[in-house]
PDB file of C-alpha atoms in Angstrom:
ATOM      1  CA  UNK L1258     -23.620  -2.491 -20.469  1.00 36.00           C
ATOM      2  CA  UNK L1259     -24.165  -4.590 -17.366  1.00 39.00           C
ATOM      3  CA  UNK L1260     -22.231  -7.794 -16.871  1.00 41.00           C
ATOM      4  CA  UNK L1261     -22.639 -10.708 -14.523  1.00 46.00           C
ATOM      5  CA  UNK L1262     -20.994 -11.042 -11.117  1.00 58.00           C
ATOM      6  CA  UNK L1263     -18.930 -13.952 -12.461  1.00 63.00           C
ATOM      7  CA  UNK L1264     -17.505 -11.560 -15.045  1.00 83.00           C
ATOM      8  CA  UNK L1265     -16.894  -9.037 -12.277  1.00 88.00           C
ATOM      9  CA  UNK L1266     -14.606 -11.380 -10.375  1.00 92.00           C
ATOM     10  CA  UNK L1267     -12.611 -12.036 -13.557  1.00 92.00           C
ATOM     11  CA  UNK L1268     -12.231  -8.317 -14.121  1.00 92.00           C
ATOM     12  CA  UNK L1269     -11.154  -7.630 -10.541  1.00 93.00           C
ATOM     13  CA  UNK L1270      -8.682 -10.490 -10.952  1.00 94.00           C
ATOM     14  CA  UNK L1271      -7.162  -8.767 -13.968  1.00 94.00           C
ATOM     15  CA  UNK L1272      -6.943  -5.514 -12.001  1.00 94.00           C
ATOM     16  CA  UNK L1273      -5.081  -7.368  -9.252  1.00 95.00           C
ATOM     17  CA  UNK L1274      -2.595  -8.895 -11.664  1.00 95.00           C
ATOM     18  CA  UNK L1275      -2.021  -5.425 -13.116  1.00 94.00           C
ATOM     19  CA  UNK L1276      -1.494  -4.133  -9.584  1.00 94.00           C
ATOM     20  CA  UNK L1277       1.143  -6.785  -8.899  1.00 96.00           C
ATOM     21  CA  UNK L1278       3.032  -5.834 -12.079  1.00 96.00           C
ATOM     22  CA  UNK L1279       2.872  -2.112 -11.266  1.00 94.00           C
ATOM     23  CA  UNK L1280       3.876  -2.421  -7.605  1.00 95.00           C
ATOM     24  CA  UNK L1281       6.704  -4.878  -8.264  1.00 96.00           C
ATOM     25  CA  UNK L1282       8.078  -2.704 -11.055  1.00 95.00           C
ATOM     26  CA  UNK L1283       7.891   0.587  -9.134  1.00 94.00           C
ATOM     27  CA  UNK L1284       8.857  -0.543  -5.632  1.00 94.00           C
ATOM     28  CA  UNK L1285      11.138  -3.507  -6.345  1.00 95.00           C
ATOM     29  CA  UNK L1286      12.406  -3.050  -9.891  1.00 94.00           C
ATOM     30  CA  UNK L1287      11.165  -6.558 -10.715  1.00 95.00           C
ATOM     31  CA  UNK L1288       9.069  -7.915 -13.561  1.00 95.00           C
ATOM     32  CA  UNK L1289       6.390 -10.560 -13.061  1.00 94.00           C
ATOM     33  CA  UNK L1290       4.947 -13.071 -15.511  1.00 93.00           C
ATOM     34  CA  UNK L1291       1.395 -14.384 -15.520  1.00 90.00           C
ATOM     35  CA  UNK L1292       1.515 -18.172 -15.314  1.00 92.00           C
ATOM     36  CA  UNK L1293      -0.922 -21.066 -15.216  1.00 88.00           C
ATOM     37  CA  UNK L1294      -2.796 -21.382 -11.938  1.00 84.00           C
ATOM     38  CA  UNK L1295      -1.615 -23.939  -9.429  1.00 79.00           C
ATOM     39  CA  UNK L1296      -2.349 -24.267  -5.738  1.00 76.00           C
ATOM     40  CA  UNK L1297       1.037 -23.987  -4.037  1.00 74.00           C
ATOM     41  CA  UNK L1298      -0.158 -24.202  -0.447  1.00 72.00           C
ATOM     42  CA  UNK L1299      -0.190 -27.958   0.055  1.00 70.00           C
ATOM     43  CA  UNK L1300       3.513 -28.692  -0.227  1.00 71.00           C
ATOM     44  CA  UNK L1301       4.362 -28.364   3.452  1.00 72.00           C
ATOM     45  CA  UNK L1302       6.413 -25.200   3.041  1.00 78.00           C
ATOM     46  CA  UNK L1303       6.253 -22.168   5.288  1.00 76.00           C
ATOM     47  CA  UNK L1304       4.272 -19.340   3.773  1.00 86.00           C
ATOM     48  CA  UNK L1305       3.777 -15.688   4.464  1.00 92.00           C
ATOM     49  CA  UNK L1306       0.134 -14.870   3.692  1.00 93.00           C
ATOM     50  CA  UNK L1307      -1.327 -11.376   3.549  1.00 95.00           C
ATOM     51  CA  UNK L1308      -5.011 -10.503   3.309  1.00 95.00           C
ATOM     52  CA  UNK L1309      -6.609  -7.198   2.434  1.00 94.00           C
ATOM     53  CA  UNK L1310     -10.390  -6.765   2.258  1.00 93.00           C
ATOM     54  CA  UNK L1311     -12.387  -4.227   0.294  1.00 91.00           C
ATOM     55  CA  UNK L1312     -15.764  -3.131   1.544  1.00 90.00           C
ATOM     56  CA  UNK L1313     -18.447  -1.045  -0.118  1.00 90.00           C
ATOM     57  CA  UNK L1314     -20.640  -1.597  -3.176  1.00 89.00           C
ATOM     58  CA  UNK L1315     -18.597  -4.782  -3.600  1.00 89.00           C
ATOM     59  CA  UNK L1316     -17.254  -6.915  -0.778  1.00 90.00           C
ATOM     60  CA  UNK L1317     -14.268  -9.161  -1.092  1.00 91.00           C
ATOM     61  CA  UNK L1318     -10.977 -10.343   0.308  1.00 94.00           C
ATOM     62  CA  UNK L1319      -7.670 -10.824  -1.460  1.00 96.00           C
ATOM     63  CA  UNK L1320      -5.162 -13.340  -0.093  1.00 94.00           C
ATOM     64  CA  UNK L1321      -1.585 -13.271  -1.327  1.00 95.00           C
ATOM     65  CA  UNK L1322       0.654 -16.269  -0.594  1.00 94.00           C
ATOM     66  CA  UNK L1323       4.443 -16.029  -0.706  1.00 94.00           C
ATOM     67  CA  UNK L1324       6.865 -18.837   0.058  1.00 92.00           C
ATOM     68  CA  UNK L1325       9.029 -17.771   2.972  1.00 91.00           C
ATOM     69  CA  UNK L1326      12.145 -17.508   0.779  1.00 91.00           C
ATOM     70  CA  UNK L1327      10.601 -15.164  -1.810  1.00 93.00           C
ATOM     71  CA  UNK L1328       8.962 -13.128   0.963  1.00 94.00           C
ATOM     72  CA  UNK L1329      12.432 -12.443   2.426  1.00 93.00           C
ATOM     73  CA  UNK L1330      13.821 -11.594  -1.008  1.00 94.00           C
ATOM     74  CA  UNK L1331      11.032  -9.102  -1.706  1.00 95.00           C
ATOM     75  CA  UNK L1332      11.218  -7.548   1.757  1.00 95.00           C
ATOM     76  CA  UNK L1333      14.973  -7.091   1.394  1.00 94.00           C
ATOM     77  CA  UNK L1334      14.607  -5.386  -1.973  1.00 94.00           C
ATOM     78  CA  UNK L1335      11.801  -3.139  -0.712  1.00 94.00           C
ATOM     79  CA  UNK L1336      13.757  -2.005   2.340  1.00 93.00           C
ATOM     80  CA  UNK L1337      17.200  -1.935   0.761  1.00 89.00           C
ATOM     81  CA  UNK L1338      18.496  -4.536   3.224  1.00 89.00           C
ATOM     82  CA  UNK L1339      20.439  -7.728   2.653  1.00 88.00           C
ATOM     83  CA  UNK L1340      18.621 -10.919   3.612  1.00 81.00           C
ATOM     84  CA  UNK L1341      21.189 -11.391   6.394  1.00 84.00           C
ATOM     85  CA  UNK L1342      20.023  -8.072   7.869  1.00 86.00           C
ATOM     86  CA  UNK L1343      16.400  -9.250   7.918  1.00 86.00           C
ATOM     87  CA  UNK L1344      16.740 -10.869  11.309  1.00 82.00           C
ATOM     88  CA  UNK L1345      13.218 -10.086  12.437  1.00 84.00           C
ATOM     89  CA  UNK L1346      10.321 -11.942  10.774  1.00 85.00           C
ATOM     90  CA  UNK L1347       7.980  -9.133  11.757  1.00 88.00           C
ATOM     91  CA  UNK L1348       9.848  -6.813   9.361  1.00 92.00           C
ATOM     92  CA  UNK L1349       9.331  -9.322   6.539  1.00 94.00           C
ATOM     93  CA  UNK L1350       5.646  -9.569   7.431  1.00 95.00           C
ATOM     94  CA  UNK L1351       5.256  -5.805   7.555  1.00 94.00           C
ATOM     95  CA  UNK L1352       6.894  -5.422   4.144  1.00 96.00           C
ATOM     96  CA  UNK L1353       4.688  -8.116   2.594  1.00 96.00           C
ATOM     97  CA  UNK L1354       1.633  -6.482   4.159  1.00 95.00           C
ATOM     98  CA  UNK L1355       2.570  -3.128   2.668  1.00 95.00           C
ATOM     99  CA  UNK L1356       3.182  -4.590  -0.799  1.00 96.00           C
ATOM    100  CA  UNK L1357      -0.195  -6.345  -0.595  1.00 96.00           C
ATOM    101  CA  UNK L1358      -1.884  -3.135   0.501  1.00 93.00           C
ATOM    102  CA  UNK L1359      -0.485  -1.335  -2.546  1.00 94.00           C
ATOM    103  CA  UNK L1360      -1.521  -4.155  -4.907  1.00 95.00           C
ATOM    104  CA  UNK L1361      -5.113  -4.300  -3.687  1.00 95.00           C
ATOM    105  CA  UNK L1362      -5.174  -0.486  -3.492  1.00 92.00           C
ATOM    106  CA  UNK L1363      -4.413  -0.307  -7.205  1.00 90.00           C
ATOM    107  CA  UNK L1364      -7.389  -2.571  -7.988  1.00 91.00           C
ATOM    108  CA  UNK L1365      -9.654  -0.764  -5.517  1.00 90.00           C
ATOM    109  CA  UNK L1366      -8.859   2.574  -7.143  1.00 87.00           C
ATOM    110  CA  UNK L1367      -9.890   1.280 -10.556  1.00 87.00           C
ATOM    111  CA  UNK L1368     -13.138  -0.034  -9.058  1.00 89.00           C
ATOM    112  CA  UNK L1369     -13.875   3.375  -7.526  1.00 87.00           C
ATOM    113  CA  UNK L1370     -13.143   5.135 -10.803  1.00 85.00           C
ATOM    114  CA  UNK L1371     -15.572   2.715 -12.495  1.00 87.00           C
ATOM    115  CA  UNK L1372     -18.411   3.817 -10.217  1.00 88.00           C
ATOM    116  CA  UNK L1373     -18.066   1.000  -7.680  1.00 88.00           C
ATOM    117  CA  UNK L1374     -16.995   2.742  -4.464  1.00 88.00           C
ATOM    118  CA  UNK L1375     -15.235   0.676  -1.817  1.00 89.00           C
ATOM    119  CA  UNK L1376     -12.557   1.125   0.819  1.00 87.00           C
ATOM    120  CA  UNK L1377      -9.671  -1.028   1.987  1.00 88.00           C
ATOM    121  CA  UNK L1378      -9.016  -2.590   5.347  1.00 88.00           C
ATOM    122  CA  UNK L1379      -5.636  -2.666   7.058  1.00 86.00           C
ATOM    123  CA  UNK L1380      -3.624  -5.694   5.803  1.00 91.00           C
ATOM    124  CA  UNK L1381      -3.346  -8.769   8.019  1.00 93.00           C
ATOM    125  CA  UNK L1382      -0.249 -10.971   7.706  1.00 94.00           C
ATOM    126  CA  UNK L1383       0.209 -14.530   8.960  1.00 91.00           C
ATOM    127  CA  UNK L1384       3.101 -17.001   8.772  1.00 87.00           C
ATOM    128  CA  UNK L1385       2.762 -20.777   8.744  1.00 80.00           C
ATOM    129  CA  UNK L1386       2.027 -24.026   6.915  1.00 74.00           C
ATOM    130  CA  UNK L1387      -1.183 -25.197   5.276  1.00 69.00           C
ATOM    131  CA  UNK L1388      -2.824 -21.798   5.554  1.00 68.00           C
ATOM    132  CA  UNK L1389      -6.441 -21.955   4.383  1.00 69.00           C
ATOM    133  CA  UNK L1390      -8.943 -19.153   4.314  1.00 68.00           C
ATOM    134  CA  UNK L1391     -12.597 -19.320   5.271  1.00 70.00           C
ATOM    135  CA  UNK L1392     -15.307 -16.747   4.750  1.00 68.00           C
ATOM    136  CA  UNK L1393     -18.698 -16.614   6.393  1.00 70.00           C
ATOM    137  CA  UNK L1394     -20.698 -15.478   3.361  1.00 71.00           C
ATOM    138  CA  UNK L1395     -21.679 -17.009  -0.018  1.00 75.00           C
ATOM    139  CA  UNK L1396     -18.711 -16.298  -2.222  1.00 82.00           C
ATOM    140  CA  UNK L1397     -17.150 -16.650  -5.637  1.00 88.00           C
ATOM    141  CA  UNK L1398     -13.529 -17.615  -5.745  1.00 90.00           C
ATOM    142  CA  UNK L1399     -10.714 -16.975  -8.237  1.00 93.00           C
ATOM    143  CA  UNK L1400      -7.204 -18.373  -7.931  1.00 93.00           C
ATOM    144  CA  UNK L1401      -4.335 -16.747  -9.865  1.00 95.00           C
ATOM    145  CA  UNK L1402      -0.562 -17.117 -10.007  1.00 94.00           C
ATOM    146  CA  UNK L1403       2.308 -14.932 -11.111  1.00 95.00           C
ATOM    147  CA  UNK L1404       6.005 -15.772 -11.259  1.00 94.00           C
ATOM    148  CA  UNK L1405       8.841 -13.601 -10.002  1.00 93.00           C
ATOM    149  CA  UNK L1406      12.479 -14.472  -9.270  1.00 90.00           C
ATOM    150  CA  UNK L1407      11.746 -18.086 -10.340  1.00 90.00           C
ATOM    151  CA  UNK L1408       9.131 -18.407  -7.597  1.00 91.00           C
ATOM    152  CA  UNK L1409       5.341 -18.599  -7.738  1.00 92.00           C
ATOM    153  CA  UNK L1410       3.193 -16.066  -5.923  1.00 94.00           C
ATOM    154  CA  UNK L1411      -0.425 -17.038  -5.496  1.00 94.00           C
ATOM    155  CA  UNK L1412      -3.363 -14.651  -5.310  1.00 95.00           C
ATOM    156  CA  UNK L1413      -6.807 -15.716  -4.216  1.00 94.00           C
ATOM    157  CA  UNK L1414      -9.740 -13.376  -4.718  1.00 95.00           C
ATOM    158  CA  UNK L1415     -12.932 -14.117  -2.811  1.00 94.00           C
ATOM    159  CA  UNK L1416     -15.947 -11.941  -3.567  1.00 92.00           C
ATOM    160  CA  UNK L1417     -19.364 -11.996  -2.002  1.00 86.00           C
ATOM    161  CA  UNK L1418     -21.856 -13.554  -4.414  1.00 70.00           C
ATOM    162  CA  UNK L1419     -24.776 -11.713  -6.039  1.00 59.00           C
ATOM    163  CA  UNK L1420     -23.094  -8.357  -6.025  1.00 55.00           C
ATOM    164  CA  UNK L1421     -23.994  -5.283  -7.980  1.00 54.00           C
ATOM    165  CA  UNK L1422     -23.230  -5.827 -11.683  1.00 51.00           C
ATOM    166  CA  UNK L1423     -20.052  -4.220 -12.890  1.00 51.00           C
ATOM    167  CA  UNK L1424     -19.617  -1.538 -15.516  1.00 50.00           C
ATOM    168  CA  UNK L1425     -15.827  -1.820 -15.475  1.00 53.00           C
ATOM    169  CA  UNK L1426     -15.494  -2.940 -19.096  1.00 48.00           C
ATOM    170  CA  UNK L1427     -17.646  -0.121 -20.328  1.00 46.00           C
ATOM    171  CA  UNK L1428     -15.629   2.426 -18.359  1.00 47.00           C
ATOM    172  CA  UNK L1429     -12.367   1.064 -19.732  1.00 43.00           C
ATOM    173  CA  UNK L1430     -13.680   1.310 -23.260  1.00 44.00           C
ATOM    174  CA  UNK L1431     -14.730   4.902 -22.673  1.00 45.00           C
ATOM    175  CA  UNK L1432     -11.345   5.813 -21.179  1.00 44.00           C
ATOM    176  CA  UNK L1433      -9.196   4.028 -23.743  1.00 38.00           C
TER     177      UNK L1433
ATOM    178  CA  UNK H  48      18.089  21.595   9.457  1.00 89.00           C
ATOM    179  CA  UNK H  49      14.590  20.656   8.310  1.00 94.00           C
ATOM    180  CA  UNK H  50      12.561  18.286  10.438  1.00 97.00           C
ATOM    181  CA  UNK H  51      10.118  15.818   8.847  1.00 98.00           C
ATOM    182  CA  UNK H  52       7.514  13.769  10.707  1.00 98.00           C
ATOM    183  CA  UNK H  53       6.590  10.447   9.071  1.00 98.00           C
ATOM    184  CA  UNK H  54       3.247   9.099  10.313  1.00 98.00           C
ATOM    185  CA  UNK H  55       2.484   5.575   9.084  1.00 95.00           C
ATOM    186  CA  UNK H  56       1.427   2.362  10.779  1.00 92.00           C
ATOM    187  CA  UNK H  57       3.713   0.457   8.423  1.00 92.00           C
ATOM    188  CA  UNK H  58       7.285   0.235   9.657  1.00 93.00           C
ATOM    189  CA  UNK H  59       8.159  -0.581   6.057  1.00 94.00           C
ATOM    190  CA  UNK H  60       6.943   2.780   4.790  1.00 95.00           C
ATOM    191  CA  UNK H  61       8.685   4.602   7.644  1.00 96.00           C
ATOM    192  CA  UNK H  62      11.930   2.807   6.726  1.00 95.00           C
ATOM    193  CA  UNK H  63      11.463   3.746   3.060  1.00 95.00           C
ATOM    194  CA  UNK H  64      10.975   7.390   4.063  1.00 96.00           C
ATOM    195  CA  UNK H  65      14.137   7.238   6.220  1.00 95.00           C
ATOM    196  CA  UNK H  66      16.081   5.793   3.288  1.00 94.00           C
ATOM    197  CA  UNK H  67      14.721   8.337   0.799  1.00 95.00           C
ATOM    198  CA  UNK H  68      15.816  11.323   2.894  1.00 96.00           C
ATOM    199  CA  UNK H  69      19.098   9.874   4.191  1.00 94.00           C
ATOM    200  CA  UNK H  70      21.139  11.719   1.527  1.00 95.00           C
ATOM    201  CA  UNK H  71      19.740  15.079   2.702  1.00 95.00           C
ATOM    202  CA  UNK H  72      20.365  17.374   5.644  1.00 95.00           C
ATOM    203  CA  UNK H  73      17.212  16.713   7.637  1.00 96.00           C
ATOM    204  CA  UNK H  74      15.991  14.751  10.622  1.00 97.00           C
ATOM    205  CA  UNK H  75      13.118  12.284  10.445  1.00 97.00           C
ATOM    206  CA  UNK H  76      10.769  11.740  13.383  1.00 98.00           C
ATOM    207  CA  UNK H  77       8.287   8.858  13.343  1.00 98.00           C
ATOM    208  CA  UNK H  78       4.822   7.988  14.639  1.00 98.00           C
ATOM    209  CA  UNK H  79       2.781   4.808  14.123  1.00 96.00           C
ATOM    210  CA  UNK H  80      -0.720   6.307  13.991  1.00 96.00           C
ATOM    211  CA  UNK H  81      -2.566   9.614  13.992  1.00 97.00           C
ATOM    212  CA  UNK H  82      -2.805   9.858  17.765  1.00 97.00           C
ATOM    213  CA  UNK H  83       0.937   9.420  18.177  1.00 98.00           C
ATOM    214  CA  UNK H  84       1.433  11.743  15.227  1.00 98.00           C
ATOM    215  CA  UNK H  85      -0.423  14.590  16.928  1.00 98.00           C
ATOM    216  CA  UNK H  86       1.599  14.081  20.101  1.00 98.00           C
ATOM    217  CA  UNK H  87       4.932  14.043  18.268  1.00 98.00           C
ATOM    218  CA  UNK H  88       3.927  17.039  16.143  1.00 98.00           C
ATOM    219  CA  UNK H  89       3.102  19.040  19.285  1.00 97.00           C
ATOM    220  CA  UNK H  90       6.530  18.285  20.772  1.00 97.00           C
ATOM    221  CA  UNK H  91       8.727  18.427  17.684  1.00 97.00           C
ATOM    222  CA  UNK H  92       6.961  21.107  15.608  1.00 97.00           C
ATOM    223  CA  UNK H  93       8.125  19.538  12.327  1.00 98.00           C
ATOM    224  CA  UNK H  94       8.559  21.523   9.121  1.00 98.00           C
ATOM    225  CA  UNK H  95       6.672  18.873   7.143  1.00 98.00           C
ATOM    226  CA  UNK H  96       4.408  15.927   7.937  1.00 98.00           C
ATOM    227  CA  UNK H  97       4.212  12.916   5.590  1.00 98.00           C
ATOM    228  CA  UNK H  98       0.935  11.299   6.577  1.00 96.00           C
ATOM    229  CA  UNK H  99      -0.615   7.953   5.697  1.00 93.00           C
ATOM    230  CA  UNK H 100      -4.403   7.750   5.476  1.00 88.00           C
ATOM    231  CA  UNK H 101      -5.385   4.228   6.512  1.00 84.00           C
ATOM    232  CA  UNK H 102      -4.097   3.553  10.037  1.00 88.00           C
ATOM    233  CA  UNK H 103      -5.484   1.931  13.168  1.00 89.00           C
ATOM    234  CA  UNK H 104      -6.227   3.927  16.362  1.00 93.00           C
ATOM    235  CA  UNK H 105      -6.511   7.242  14.483  1.00 95.00           C
ATOM    236  CA  UNK H 106      -6.464   7.508  10.688  1.00 91.00           C
ATOM    237  CA  UNK H 107      -4.735  10.213   8.705  1.00 92.00           C
ATOM    238  CA  UNK H 108      -7.870  12.159   7.875  1.00 90.00           C
ATOM    239  CA  UNK H 109      -8.817  12.460  11.563  1.00 93.00           C
ATOM    240  CA  UNK H 110      -5.272  13.469  12.470  1.00 95.00           C
ATOM    241  CA  UNK H 111      -5.272  16.121   9.753  1.00 94.00           C
ATOM    242  CA  UNK H 112      -8.640  17.460  10.912  1.00 93.00           C
ATOM    243  CA  UNK H 113      -7.332  17.772  14.487  1.00 95.00           C
ATOM    244  CA  UNK H 114      -4.094  19.305  13.266  1.00 95.00           C
ATOM    245  CA  UNK H 115      -5.987  22.040  11.431  1.00 93.00           C
ATOM    246  CA  UNK H 116      -7.959  22.838  14.614  1.00 94.00           C
ATOM    247  CA  UNK H 117      -4.758  23.424  16.613  1.00 96.00           C
ATOM    248  CA  UNK H 118      -3.490  27.019  16.266  1.00 96.00           C
ATOM    249  CA  UNK H 119       0.097  25.924  16.936  1.00 96.00           C
ATOM    250  CA  UNK H 120       0.090  23.112  14.388  1.00 97.00           C
ATOM    251  CA  UNK H 121      -2.384  24.132  11.698  1.00 95.00           C
ATOM    252  CA  UNK H 122       0.204  25.727   9.419  1.00 95.00           C
ATOM    253  CA  UNK H 123       2.519  22.713   9.243  1.00 97.00           C
ATOM    254  CA  UNK H 124       2.415  21.531   5.611  1.00 97.00           C
ATOM    255  CA  UNK H 125       1.185  17.982   5.084  1.00 97.00           C
ATOM    256  CA  UNK H 126       1.855  15.569   2.229  1.00 96.00           C
ATOM    257  CA  UNK H 127      -0.542  12.638   2.300  1.00 93.00           C
ATOM    258  CA  UNK H 128       0.326   9.117   1.210  1.00 92.00           C
ATOM    259  CA  UNK H 129      -2.439   6.878  -0.038  1.00 86.00           C
ATOM    260  CA  UNK H 130      -2.761   3.449  -1.592  1.00 82.00           C
ATOM    261  CA  UNK H 131      -6.293   4.363  -2.676  1.00 74.00           C
ATOM    262  CA  UNK H 132      -5.833   6.636  -5.660  1.00 70.00           C
ATOM    263  CA  UNK H 133      -9.298   6.707  -7.171  1.00 71.00           C
ATOM    264  CA  UNK H 134     -10.336  10.113  -8.488  1.00 73.00           C
ATOM    265  CA  UNK H 135     -12.915  10.648  -5.726  1.00 74.00           C
ATOM    266  CA  UNK H 136     -10.407   9.724  -3.032  1.00 73.00           C
ATOM    267  CA  UNK H 137      -7.839  12.128  -4.438  1.00 76.00           C
ATOM    268  CA  UNK H 138     -10.450  14.905  -4.606  1.00 81.00           C
ATOM    269  CA  UNK H 139     -11.313  14.261  -0.958  1.00 80.00           C
ATOM    270  CA  UNK H 140      -7.646  14.443   0.046  1.00 79.00           C
ATOM    271  CA  UNK H 141      -7.149  17.738  -1.766  1.00 81.00           C
ATOM    272  CA  UNK H 142     -10.245  19.198  -0.105  1.00 86.00           C
ATOM    273  CA  UNK H 143      -8.725  18.532   3.332  1.00 84.00           C
ATOM    274  CA  UNK H 144      -6.166  21.273   2.829  1.00 85.00           C
ATOM    275  CA  UNK H 145      -3.055  19.180   2.284  1.00 91.00           C
ATOM    276  CA  UNK H 146      -0.083  20.678   0.492  1.00 92.00           C
ATOM    277  CA  UNK H 147       0.293  17.689  -1.792  1.00 92.00           C
ATOM    278  CA  UNK H 148      -0.321  13.943  -2.004  1.00 91.00           C
ATOM    279  CA  UNK H 149       1.491  10.905  -3.318  1.00 92.00           C
ATOM    280  CA  UNK H 150      -0.040   7.602  -4.304  1.00 89.00           C
ATOM    281  CA  UNK H 151       1.532   4.265  -3.506  1.00 90.00           C
ATOM    282  CA  UNK H 152       3.492   2.684  -5.078  1.00 91.00           C
ATOM    283  CA  UNK H 153       6.083   5.462  -5.265  1.00 92.00           C
ATOM    284  CA  UNK H 154       9.807   5.800  -5.865  1.00 92.00           C
ATOM    285  CA  UNK H 155      12.142   7.407  -3.317  1.00 93.00           C
ATOM    286  CA  UNK H 156      12.835  10.298  -5.678  1.00 94.00           C
ATOM    287  CA  UNK H 157       9.123  11.116  -5.935  1.00 95.00           C
ATOM    288  CA  UNK H 158       8.618  11.723  -2.221  1.00 96.00           C
ATOM    289  CA  UNK H 159      11.847  13.737  -2.040  1.00 97.00           C
ATOM    290  CA  UNK H 160      10.728  15.867  -4.974  1.00 96.00           C
ATOM    291  CA  UNK H 161       7.372  16.536  -3.294  1.00 96.00           C
ATOM    292  CA  UNK H 162       9.107  17.475  -0.032  1.00 97.00           C
ATOM    293  CA  UNK H 163      11.588  19.775  -1.790  1.00 96.00           C
ATOM    294  CA  UNK H 164       8.681  21.771  -3.181  1.00 96.00           C
ATOM    295  CA  UNK H 165       7.626  22.502   0.408  1.00 95.00           C
ATOM    296  CA  UNK H 166      10.804  22.705   2.533  1.00 95.00           C
ATOM    297  CA  UNK H 167      14.479  23.412   1.812  1.00 93.00           C
ATOM    298  CA  UNK H 168      16.576  20.253   1.571  1.00 93.00           C
ATOM    299  CA  UNK H 169      20.306  20.234   0.971  1.00 91.00           C
ATOM    300  CA  UNK H 170      22.290  17.152   0.010  1.00 90.00           C
ATOM    301  CA  UNK H 171      24.665  15.895   2.688  1.00 87.00           C
ATOM    302  CA  UNK H 172      28.274  16.490   1.687  1.00 80.00           C
ATOM    303  CA  UNK H 173      29.132  12.782   1.736  1.00 70.00           C
ATOM    304  CA  UNK H 174      25.922  11.494   0.160  1.00 60.00           C
ATOM    305  CA  UNK H 175      24.622  11.064  -3.351  1.00 61.00           C
ATOM    306  CA  UNK H 176      20.940  12.109  -3.587  1.00 61.00           C
ATOM    307  CA  UNK H 177      18.444   9.604  -4.899  1.00 59.00           C
ATOM    308  CA  UNK H 178      17.847   9.865  -8.639  1.00 52.00           C
TER     309      UNK H 178
END
């Protein structure tokens, strides 16, 4: 059963949300809730943004946006440090990059197991206000949000348009 | 005392490895990529290498390939860490001759358990091992 590329981006989005839940539970001992999508980047706050690309039979980039406060909370939990001990922003950025790498890695692995081979790039982390992404290819876009520790974490999935149709659903049905 | 070399470009992962083994009688050496990892391995002759795959400068697969070509280093057991845990990727890792592998995300106890299957590790007298 072949499905359209617009369905593919929805399915990869679900894999990403599953990856967030798995990584937060295993590495941080935290639960996340799926919530309605809202764009949280225009409120003038400082954000930590991580991007991880996947390249292969499908091409795409995942951006994860964390308000600075939740980024410090998550980094502290991951490293076993109090927020007072997180004196270096580069440590927070490194921790957020690693969490993002694991999240996108979980989705990438499911894609590979579904017959859509691709590899990950090294995560890139930036700090700042009004962070906006741009890509140089025709792309489909999916915005998602999850909540954790009373804060919103935003995920943006950008996938190159007109990609190979997915067989993810069929594979899931066969494996379930 | 056992000596473990942690090779990962992520300081976060290296700190997690340090924390996981803190309750045990062992020393942890660190390197930030495969090239540094080979250099540290040649000097320190660790009992175990915990090796990430995706790294800049030299990735884990290239480091492992070079390690296996070196008569002085080829027998050092390697546990690979990977965020890419698709079946094909895991099969490729196993074919490289690693002792074991661990997929991210992982708990502290999981990496300690994998290491204990390869090298002797005793709990420090004052510490409580991770559970």
